[in-house]
Coordinates of C-alpha atoms in Angstrom, one line a residue:
Chain I
M1 CA -177.7 -67.4 -22.2
A2 CA -179.4 -63.9 -21.5
K3 CA -176.5 -64.1 -18.7
T4 CA -174.1 -64.2 -21.7
K5 CA -175.8 -61.2 -23.2
G6 CA -176.0 -59.6 -20.4
I7 CA -172.1 -59.4 -20.0
A8 CA -171.6 -59.1 -23.6
D9 CA -173.6 -56.2 -23.1
L10 CA -171.5 -54.8 -20.2
E11 CA -168.4 -55.3 -21.9
S12 CA -169.2 -53.3 -24.7
R13 CA -170.3 -50.9 -22.4
I14 CA -167.3 -50.8 -20.5
E15 CA -165.2 -50.7 -23.5
R16 CA -167.2 -47.4 -24.9
M17 CA -166.0 -45.9 -21.4
E18 CA -162.6 -46.7 -21.9
E19 CA -162.9 -45.4 -25.9
I20 CA -164.4 -42.2 -24.7
L21 CA -162.0 -41.7 -21.6
S22 CA -159.0 -41.7 -23.9
V23 CA -160.6 -39.6 -26.8
A24 CA -161.0 -37.2 -23.9
A25 CA -157.6 -37.4 -22.2
C26 CA -156.4 -36.8 -26.3
G27 CA -158.1 -33.3 -25.8
D28 CA -161.3 -33.6 -26.9
F29 CA -164.0 -32.6 -24.9
G30 CA -166.9 -32.7 -26.9
V31 CA -167.8 -36.1 -26.3
Q32 CA -170.7 -38.2 -24.2
I33 CA -171.6 -42.0 -23.7
E34 CA -174.7 -42.7 -24.7
T35 CA -177.1 -43.4 -22.1
D36 CA -180.2 -45.2 -21.7
T37 CA -183.1 -42.2 -21.2
D38 CA -185.4 -44.8 -19.2
M39 CA -184.6 -44.6 -15.8
E40 CA -186.3 -47.9 -15.3
K41 CA -184.2 -49.7 -17.2
A42 CA -180.8 -47.4 -14.8
D43 CA -178.3 -49.9 -13.3
A44 CA -175.0 -49.6 -11.8
L45 CA -173.1 -48.8 -14.6
T46 CA -175.1 -46.0 -15.6
A47 CA -174.1 -43.9 -12.4
I48 CA -170.9 -44.2 -13.7
E49 CA -171.7 -43.1 -17.3
T50 CA -173.4 -40.4 -16.4
G51 CA -170.6 -39.3 -14.2
I52 CA -167.8 -39.5 -16.5
N53 CA -170.3 -37.6 -19.1
L54 CA -170.5 -34.6 -16.1
L55 CA -166.5 -35.4 -15.7
I56 CA -165.8 -34.6 -19.6
S57 CA -167.7 -31.6 -19.8
D58 CA -166.7 -30.0 -16.8
M59 CA -163.2 -30.8 -17.9
G60 CA -164.2 -29.0 -21.2
E61 CA -165.6 -26.2 -19.5
E62 CA -162.4 -26.1 -17.4
V63 CA -159.9 -25.7 -20.4
R64 CA -162.2 -23.5 -22.5
E65 CA -162.4 -21.7 -19.7
S66 CA -158.3 -21.5 -19.3
T67 CA -157.8 -21.0 -23.0
K68 CA -159.8 -17.7 -22.8
K69 CA -158.3 -16.7 -19.9
A70 CA -154.8 -17.6 -21.9
D71 CA -156.0 -15.5 -25.2
E72 CA -156.9 -12.6 -22.5
L73 CA -153.0 -12.6 -21.5
E74 CA -151.7 -12.3 -24.4
E75 CA -154.4 -10.2 -25.5
K76 CA -153.1 -7.8 -22.3
L77 CA -149.0 -8.5 -23.3
N78 CA -149.9 -7.2 -26.3
L79 CA -151.4 -4.2 -25.0
I80 CA -148.6 -3.5 -22.8
E81 CA -146.0 -3.5 -26.1
Q82 CA -148.6 -1.3 -27.8
Q83 CA -148.7 0.6 -24.7
R84 CA -144.6 1.1 -24.3
K85 CA -144.5 1.3 -28.0
A86 CA -147.0 4.4 -27.7
I87 CA -144.9 5.8 -24.6
E88 CA -141.4 5.8 -26.5
E89 CA -143.1 7.8 -29.1
L90 CA -144.5 9.9 -26.5
S91 CA -141.9 10.7 -24.8
T92 CA -139.2 11.4 -27.3
P93 CA -141.0 13.7 -29.7
I94 CA -138.5 15.2 -32.2
I95 CA -139.9 19.3 -32.8
K96 CA -139.1 21.2 -35.7
I97 CA -139.0 24.7 -33.8
W98 CA -138.4 26.6 -36.7
E99 CA -136.5 25.7 -40.4
R100 CA -133.3 23.4 -39.8
V101 CA -133.8 23.8 -36.0
L102 CA -134.9 20.4 -34.5
V103 CA -136.0 20.1 -30.4
L104 CA -135.3 17.2 -28.6
P105 CA -137.0 17.2 -25.2
L106 CA -135.9 14.7 -22.9
I107 CA -138.1 13.0 -20.4
G108 CA -137.5 10.7 -18.6
T109 CA -134.8 8.2 -17.6
L110 CA -132.3 6.8 -20.9
D111 CA -131.5 3.3 -20.8
T112 CA -129.3 1.8 -23.6
R113 CA -132.5 0.8 -25.6
R114 CA -134.1 4.0 -25.6
S115 CA -131.7 6.1 -26.2
Q116 CA -130.5 3.7 -29.2
R117 CA -133.9 4.2 -30.8
L118 CA -134.0 7.7 -29.8
T119 CA -130.7 8.7 -31.8
E120 CA -131.6 6.9 -34.7
A121 CA -135.0 8.3 -34.6
L122 CA -133.2 11.7 -34.1
L123 CA -130.7 11.3 -37.1
T124 CA -133.0 9.8 -39.6
D125 CA -135.0 13.3 -39.2
I126 CA -131.8 15.2 -39.1
A127 CA -130.7 13.7 -42.5
T128 CA -133.6 13.5 -44.4
T129 CA -134.6 16.9 -43.8
Q130 CA -131.1 18.4 -43.5
T131 CA -131.3 19.9 -40.1
K132 CA -128.7 22.0 -39.5
V133 CA -129.1 22.4 -35.6
T134 CA -130.4 20.2 -33.0
I135 CA -131.6 21.4 -29.0
L136 CA -131.3 18.4 -27.0
D137 CA -133.1 20.0 -23.7
I138 CA -132.6 17.4 -20.5
T139 CA -134.7 19.4 -18.2
G140 CA -137.2 16.2 -18.2
V141 CA -134.1 14.1 -17.1
P142 CA -134.1 13.6 -13.3
T143 CA -130.9 11.9 -12.6
V144 CA -128.0 12.1 -15.0
D145 CA -125.7 9.4 -13.9
S146 CA -122.6 8.2 -16.1
A147 CA -124.4 6.2 -17.9
V148 CA -127.1 8.7 -18.9
A149 CA -124.7 10.8 -19.6
N150 CA -122.5 8.2 -22.0
H151 CA -125.9 7.9 -23.9
I152 CA -126.2 12.1 -24.0
L153 CA -122.9 12.4 -25.2
K154 CA -122.8 9.5 -27.8
T155 CA -125.7 11.2 -29.6
V156 CA -124.4 14.3 -29.8
A157 CA -121.2 12.6 -31.1
A158 CA -123.5 11.1 -33.3
V159 CA -124.9 14.4 -34.9
Q160 CA -122.1 15.7 -35.2
L161 CA -120.4 13.6 -37.3
L162 CA -123.5 13.7 -39.5
G163 CA -122.6 17.5 -39.6
A164 CA -125.0 19.1 -37.7
E165 CA -124.6 20.6 -34.7
C166 CA -126.0 19.9 -31.2
V167 CA -126.9 21.9 -28.4
I168 CA -128.0 20.7 -24.5
T169 CA -130.1 22.7 -22.4
G170 CA -131.5 22.9 -19.8
I171 CA -129.1 21.3 -17.6
R172 CA -130.2 22.0 -13.4
P173 CA -127.5 23.0 -10.9
E174 CA -127.9 19.9 -9.3
V175 CA -127.5 17.8 -12.7
A176 CA -124.6 19.9 -13.0
Q177 CA -123.1 18.9 -10.2
T178 CA -123.0 15.4 -10.7
M179 CA -121.9 15.6 -13.7
V180 CA -119.1 16.9 -12.7
H181 CA -118.5 15.2 -10.2
L182 CA -119.0 12.1 -12.1
G183 CA -115.9 13.5 -14.1
V184 CA -118.4 14.0 -16.8
D185 CA -116.1 15.4 -19.8
L186 CA -118.3 18.1 -21.6
S187 CA -115.7 20.3 -23.1
G188 CA -116.8 19.3 -27.1
V189 CA -120.4 19.9 -26.4
E190 CA -122.2 22.7 -25.9
T191 CA -124.3 23.1 -22.8
L192 CA -127.0 26.0 -22.2
S193 CA -129.1 26.7 -19.4
T194 CA -132.0 27.5 -20.9
L195 CA -134.5 26.3 -24.5
A196 CA -134.3 29.5 -24.9
E197 CA -130.9 30.5 -24.8
G198 CA -130.6 27.2 -27.1
L199 CA -133.0 28.7 -29.7
K200 CA -131.0 31.9 -29.6
W201 CA -127.8 29.9 -30.2
A202 CA -129.8 28.2 -32.8
F203 CA -130.4 31.1 -34.6
R204 CA -127.2 32.7 -34.3
S205 CA -125.8 29.3 -36.1
L206 CA -128.2 30.2 -39.1
N207 CA -127.1 34.0 -39.2
L208 CA -130.4 34.7 -38.4
R209 CA -130.9 37.8 -36.2
M210 CA -134.2 38.8 -33.9
V211 CA -135.1 42.0 -34.3
E212 CA -137.9 44.1 -32.0
E213 CA -140.1 46.0 -34.3
Q214 CA -140.0 49.5 -33.5
K215 CA -143.4 51.1 -32.9
A216 CA -144.3 53.8 -34.9
Chain N
M1 CA -119.4 -20.6 -56.3
G2 CA -120.1 -19.6 -60.1
L3 CA -121.9 -16.7 -59.0
Q4 CA -119.1 -15.2 -57.0
E5 CA -116.4 -15.5 -59.7
P6 CA -117.7 -11.9 -61.5
E7 CA -116.8 -10.2 -58.3
S8 CA -113.4 -11.8 -57.4
K9 CA -112.7 -10.7 -61.3
D10 CA -114.2 -6.8 -60.3
G11 CA -111.8 -7.4 -56.9
R12 CA -108.4 -8.2 -59.0
R13 CA -109.2 -5.8 -61.4
A14 CA -110.1 -2.9 -58.6
E15 CA -106.3 -4.1 -57.0
S16 CA -104.2 -4.2 -60.0
L17 CA -105.5 -0.6 -60.9
T18 CA -104.8 0.0 -57.4
M19 CA -100.9 -1.6 -58.2
L20 CA -100.9 0.5 -60.7
G21 CA -101.7 3.7 -59.0
I22 CA -105.1 4.4 -59.7
S23 CA -107.5 4.1 -56.9
S24 CA -110.1 4.3 -59.1
I25 CA -111.7 6.9 -57.4
P26 CA -112.0 10.4 -59.6
I27 CA -110.7 13.3 -57.5
L28 CA -112.0 16.6 -59.1
K29 CA -111.0 20.0 -59.1
L30 CA -113.2 22.6 -58.7
R31 CA -111.3 26.0 -58.6
D32 CA -109.7 26.3 -55.1
F33 CA -111.4 22.7 -54.0
L34 CA -110.7 19.0 -54.9
I35 CA -114.3 16.7 -54.6
V36 CA -114.0 13.5 -54.0
S37 CA -117.2 11.3 -54.0
I38 CA -116.6 7.5 -52.7
Q39 CA -119.6 5.5 -54.2
I40 CA -118.2 1.8 -54.0
D41 CA -117.5 -0.3 -50.7
L42 CA -114.2 0.3 -50.4
H43 CA -111.2 -2.0 -49.4
D44 CA -108.2 -1.5 -47.3
R45 CA -105.5 -0.9 -50.0
M46 CA -108.4 1.3 -52.0
A47 CA -109.0 3.4 -49.0
E48 CA -105.1 3.8 -49.0
Q49 CA -104.7 4.2 -51.8
L50 CA -107.4 6.9 -51.9
Q51 CA -105.6 8.7 -49.3
Q52 CA -102.4 9.1 -51.3
D53 CA -104.2 10.4 -54.7
I54 CA -106.0 13.2 -52.4
L55 CA -102.7 14.0 -50.9
E56 CA -101.1 14.2 -54.2
Q57 CA -103.5 15.9 -55.7
I58 CA -103.5 18.7 -53.3
S59 CA -99.9 19.6 -53.4
Q60 CA -100.0 19.1 -56.9
T61 CA -102.9 21.5 -57.6
Q62 CA -102.5 23.5 -54.5
A63 CA -105.8 23.0 -53.0
K64 CA -107.1 24.7 -50.4
G65 CA -109.6 22.2 -49.0
V66 CA -111.4 18.9 -49.8
L67 CA -115.0 17.6 -49.4
I68 CA -114.9 14.1 -49.6
D69 CA -118.9 12.8 -50.5
I70 CA -119.2 9.9 -48.3
S71 CA -122.9 9.2 -48.9
A72 CA -122.7 6.1 -50.9
L73 CA -121.0 4.7 -48.2
E74 CA -122.8 1.4 -46.5
M75 CA -120.3 1.2 -43.6
V76 CA -116.9 3.0 -41.8
D77 CA -115.1 0.4 -40.0
S78 CA -112.1 1.4 -37.7
F79 CA -109.7 1.1 -41.0
I80 CA -111.4 3.3 -43.2
G81 CA -112.6 5.5 -40.1
R82 CA -109.0 5.8 -39.3
T83 CA -107.8 6.2 -42.6
L84 CA -109.9 9.0 -43.7
A85 CA -109.1 11.0 -40.0
D86 CA -105.4 10.7 -40.8
T87 CA -105.8 11.7 -44.6
A88 CA -107.3 15.0 -43.1
R89 CA -104.6 15.7 -40.6
M90 CA -102.1 15.0 -43.1
A91 CA -104.1 17.2 -45.6
S92 CA -104.0 20.2 -42.8
T93 CA -100.3 19.6 -43.0
L94 CA -100.6 20.5 -46.9
D95 CA -102.4 23.3 -45.2
A96 CA -105.3 22.5 -46.8
E97 CA -108.8 21.6 -45.6
I98 CA -110.6 18.5 -45.7
V99 CA -114.6 18.1 -44.9
I100 CA -116.6 15.0 -45.1
V101 CA -120.0 15.5 -46.2
G102 CA -123.0 12.9 -46.0
M103 CA -122.4 10.4 -43.8
Q104 CA -125.5 7.8 -43.7
P105 CA -127.4 8.2 -40.3
A106 CA -127.0 4.4 -39.3
V107 CA -122.7 5.1 -39.8
A108 CA -122.4 7.7 -37.6
I109 CA -124.3 5.9 -35.1
T110 CA -122.2 3.3 -35.7
L111 CA -119.1 4.7 -35.7
V112 CA -120.0 6.4 -32.3
E113 CA -120.7 2.4 -30.9
L114 CA -117.6 1.3 -32.7
G115 CA -115.7 4.0 -30.5
L116 CA -114.3 6.1 -33.1
S117 CA -114.4 10.1 -32.9
L118 CA -112.5 10.7 -36.5
G119 CA -110.4 12.3 -34.5
G120 CA -112.4 15.8 -35.0
V121 CA -112.8 15.7 -38.6
K122 CA -114.7 18.5 -39.7
T123 CA -118.3 17.1 -41.3
A124 CA -121.0 18.5 -43.3
L125 CA -124.9 17.6 -44.5
N126 CA -124.0 17.5 -48.0
L127 CA -122.2 19.7 -50.5
D128 CA -123.6 22.6 -50.0
E129 CA -122.7 22.8 -46.7
G130 CA -119.3 21.1 -47.2
Y131 CA -118.3 24.3 -49.3
E132 CA -119.7 27.0 -47.1
L133 CA -117.9 25.2 -44.1
L134 CA -114.7 25.5 -46.4
Q135 CA -114.8 28.5 -46.9
Q136 CA -115.7 30.0 -44.1
T137 CA -113.2 28.1 -42.3
L138 CA -110.5 29.2 -44.9
E139 CA -111.6 33.2 -44.6
E140 CA -111.0 32.8 -40.8
K141 CA -107.5 30.8 -41.8
A142 CA -106.8 34.2 -43.9
S143 CA -108.3 36.6 -40.9
E144 CA -106.0 34.9 -38.6
G145 CA -103.4 34.8 -40.7
Q146 CA -103.9 38.8 -41.0
T147 CA -104.0 39.3 -37.6
S148 CA -101.2 37.6 -36.4
E149 CA -99.0 39.8 -39.3
E150 CA -100.6 42.4 -37.6
A151 CA -99.5 41.5 -34.1
L152 CA -96.2 40.6 -35.7
A153 CA -96.0 43.8 -37.6
E154 CA -96.6 45.9 -34.2
E155 CA -94.4 43.7 -32.3
A156 CA -92.1 45.1 -34.7
D157 CA -93.0 48.9 -34.7
D158 CA -92.6 48.1 -30.6
G159 CA -89.2 46.8 -31.3
G160 CA -88.2 49.9 -33.1
S161 CA -89.6 52.4 -30.9
D162 CA -87.6 51.0 -28.2
Chain U
M1 CA -124.8 -21.4 -43.2
T2 CA -122.5 -19.5 -45.3
V3 CA -119.0 -19.7 -45.5
V4 CA -116.7 -16.9 -46.7
Q5 CA -113.1 -17.8 -46.6
I6 CA -110.8 -15.0 -46.5
R7 CA -107.4 -15.4 -47.7
E8 CA -107.1 -12.3 -49.4
E9 CA -107.7 -8.5 -48.3
Q10 CA -110.9 -8.3 -50.7
D11 CA -112.4 -11.0 -48.8
I12 CA -112.7 -9.3 -46.0
V13 CA -115.1 -7.2 -48.1
R14 CA -116.9 -10.6 -49.3
A15 CA -117.6 -11.7 -46.0
R16 CA -119.3 -8.1 -44.5
T17 CA -121.8 -7.6 -47.9
T18 CA -122.5 -11.3 -47.1
A19 CA -123.1 -10.6 -43.8
K20 CA -124.9 -8.0 -44.5
E21 CA -126.9 -9.1 -46.8
A22 CA -127.7 -12.2 -44.4
A23 CA -129.4 -10.0 -41.9
R24 CA -131.2 -8.1 -44.0
E25 CA -133.2 -11.2 -45.1
L26 CA -133.7 -12.2 -41.8
G27 CA -135.4 -8.8 -40.7
F28 CA -132.9 -6.8 -39.1
G29 CA -133.2 -3.2 -39.6
L30 CA -130.7 -0.7 -41.4
V31 CA -128.6 0.2 -38.1
D32 CA -128.6 -3.2 -37.3
Q33 CA -127.6 -4.0 -40.6
T34 CA -124.4 -1.7 -40.3
R35 CA -123.7 -2.4 -37.1
I36 CA -123.2 -6.1 -37.8
S37 CA -121.3 -5.9 -41.5
T38 CA -119.1 -3.2 -39.6
A39 CA -118.2 -5.7 -36.3
V40 CA -117.6 -8.6 -39.2
S41 CA -115.1 -6.2 -41.0
E42 CA -113.2 -5.8 -37.8
L43 CA -112.6 -9.3 -37.1
A44 CA -112.6 -10.4 -40.5
R45 CA -109.6 -8.2 -40.7
N46 CA -108.1 -10.0 -37.5
I47 CA -108.0 -13.2 -39.4
F48 CA -106.4 -11.5 -42.0
L49 CA -104.2 -9.3 -40.0
Y50 CA -103.0 -11.9 -37.7
A51 CA -103.3 -15.6 -38.9
G52 CA -103.1 -14.9 -42.8
E53 CA -106.1 -16.7 -43.4
G54 CA -109.3 -18.6 -41.9
E55 CA -113.1 -19.0 -42.8
V56 CA -116.5 -16.9 -41.6
H57 CA -119.5 -18.8 -40.8
I58 CA -123.0 -17.1 -41.3
E59 CA -125.8 -18.9 -39.7
E60 CA -129.2 -17.7 -38.2
L61 CA -130.2 -18.3 -35.1
N62 CA -132.7 -20.9 -34.0
N63 CA -136.3 -19.5 -35.1
H64 CA -135.3 -16.1 -36.9
H65 CA -134.2 -15.0 -33.6
G66 CA -130.9 -13.4 -34.9
I67 CA -127.7 -14.0 -36.5
R68 CA -124.5 -15.4 -35.6
V69 CA -121.0 -15.6 -37.3
S70 CA -118.0 -17.6 -36.2
F71 CA -114.3 -16.4 -37.4
I72 CA -112.3 -19.1 -37.1
D73 CA -108.7 -19.1 -38.3
H74 CA -105.7 -21.5 -37.1
G75 CA -103.5 -18.7 -36.3
P76 CA -100.7 -17.9 -33.3
G77 CA -104.0 -17.6 -31.3
I78 CA -104.4 -14.4 -28.5
E79 CA -101.8 -13.8 -26.0
D80 CA -103.8 -11.8 -23.7
V81 CA -107.4 -11.7 -24.0
D82 CA -108.1 -9.2 -21.5
L83 CA -105.7 -6.8 -23.1
A84 CA -107.2 -7.5 -26.6
M85 CA -110.1 -6.6 -25.1
K86 CA -109.1 -2.9 -23.7
D87 CA -111.4 -0.3 -25.3
G88 CA -109.2 1.4 -27.9
W89 CA -111.3 4.3 -27.6
S90 CA -108.8 7.6 -28.1
S91 CA -105.9 4.9 -29.6
V92 CA -107.5 5.9 -33.1
R93 CA -103.8 4.9 -34.4
A94 CA -103.6 1.5 -33.0
M95 CA -103.6 -1.8 -35.1
G96 CA -106.1 -4.4 -34.7
K97 CA -108.7 -2.7 -32.2
G98 CA -111.6 -4.2 -33.3
L99 CA -112.5 -6.8 -30.7
P100 CA -113.8 -3.9 -28.3
G101 CA -115.5 -2.4 -30.7
A102 CA -117.1 -5.5 -32.5
K103 CA -118.6 -6.5 -29.1
R104 CA -120.0 -3.6 -28.0
L105 CA -121.5 -3.6 -31.8
S106 CA -123.2 -7.2 -30.9
D107 CA -125.3 -8.7 -27.9
R108 CA -123.3 -11.8 -27.3
M109 CA -119.1 -11.8 -28.0
E110 CA -117.2 -15.4 -27.1
I111 CA -113.5 -15.8 -28.0
H112 CA -111.9 -19.0 -27.3
T113 CA -108.3 -19.0 -28.1
E114 CA -105.5 -21.0 -28.1
T115 CA -101.5 -19.7 -27.9
G116 CA -100.4 -21.4 -31.1
E117 CA -103.6 -23.4 -32.3
G118 CA -105.9 -20.6 -33.6
T119 CA -108.6 -18.3 -32.4
T120 CA -112.8 -18.8 -32.7
V121 CA -114.2 -15.4 -32.2
T122 CA -118.5 -15.8 -32.2
I123 CA -120.9 -13.2 -32.5
E124 CA -124.2 -12.6 -32.2
K125 CA -127.1 -10.3 -32.6
W126 CA -130.3 -10.9 -31.2
L127 CA -133.3 -9.6 -33.2
S128 CA -135.2 -6.7 -30.7
P129 CA -137.0 -8.5 -27.9
S130 CA -140.1 -7.5 -28.7
S131 CA -140.4 -9.9 -31.9
K132 CA -139.8 -12.7 -29.6
L133 CA -142.6 -12.0 -27.0
R134 CA -144.9 -14.9 -27.4
I135 CA -146.6 -17.0 -25.4
A136 CA -146.1 -20.6 -25.0
P137 CA -149.4 -22.6 -26.3
S138 CA -150.9 -23.6 -22.4
P139 CA -150.4 -27.3 -22.3
K140 CA -153.6 -29.5 -22.7
P141 CA -155.0 -31.0 -19.0
R142 CA -154.2 -34.4 -18.8
G143 CA -154.9 -35.5 -15.0
G144 CA -158.3 -33.5 -15.6
P145 CA -159.9 -31.8 -12.4
S146 CA -160.8 -34.0 -9.7
L147 CA -164.4 -34.6 -9.0
T148 CA -165.7 -32.9 -5.7

């Protein structure tokens, strides 16, 4: 009789272990098997139960750890995305240098996406401020291959369609060489060597004249 | 389906107007210039009708310039773009300059990506600018005409002295 | 999915307005809306010009990632797709130069055509990749760590 009761007791304990293990398998690591704290009553099963409890709490810890890492990773990715946007904004400042004159200093490489965003921002600015002249300064563009040149020419064409004027400045000698070698057609575009020349050109286009003040 | 009914009715009305030779886009005359403001989404035949109307008005009024305001146009595809460019070229054979004003930024970007340059049609940011551009062009034309006349006169003089 | 029948010329306008509205609802910016409506205008006109009639199907891509527009007709088909895709940069006068332009305005374009059977052109425009950037949730551990 005592023995059957002992077996029934064992069976229920094993059932409890199975139950707890299946709960843990479902991802809930907050569960533990109730064990007798009385060391005297400890038997072979108690060791297994303690082992399972340790395993479950360890796994819980691992999962918490990896979730935390995933969260951190996502946070970092978001940060990278934010920084990418910040860099994009920083690298394409549109500066109003004079009444109805904008300067767009291009810095870095131009891919399709960046040049599309840039054109969009520039054209929106031109339309809202009714800007007459845009100076596109490419001093900060390291290399101008045919793709980059194509992007620049498209931007210029879009500006001209709006009815505004566009001049490209800051073409370095080596850039001029590669553009000619690549067969880039700049015939429909005004090009000048420096930003200062560009500004003078803008003044002329707006019928403004710079006069040196005579000292009395 | 019920909702589309009025639209197609409108379409039919526009079409019947088109068949009557009325593009339903008014063309206003202001001194030497014509002013057209496109306020509706153009379908192809309307665009063609507008081209015809503009050219007829130029020849009737002897207008020297046409301002076409497209600030309300949300889209210019290759057909409308080509029709506008053609109209400008045809007008110049009638001795009238066309300036397209107020193109939306999104439209300009799309046109360039589409690969249309509008064949060098003159554009301006707004009506004021367009008006100035027209006058400037006309003045240049007039002075060119003068110089070429002078040149001709000089040639004639040379011929006489020889 | 929205279907616009192309039978007469005004249907071209209806197709592009419907596509633009759909693009706006999906969260596309103004320039992308304009790119989409312009591409739809070009391709819907091709149906009207070459097949006489057909259908334009406008649908959302999975998980709000973009828009897909299909142009289906049972017209003569395109004999030389490569030639039709040739760029009409300077040939402003040529008719039906909508294909290369529409391709440039969209992120993906596919053409299925058979002479005498008809043509299906499908274009897709995707919302910007940054809006798609999401980490997949970490899979729940199955086996569990081994006891050491």
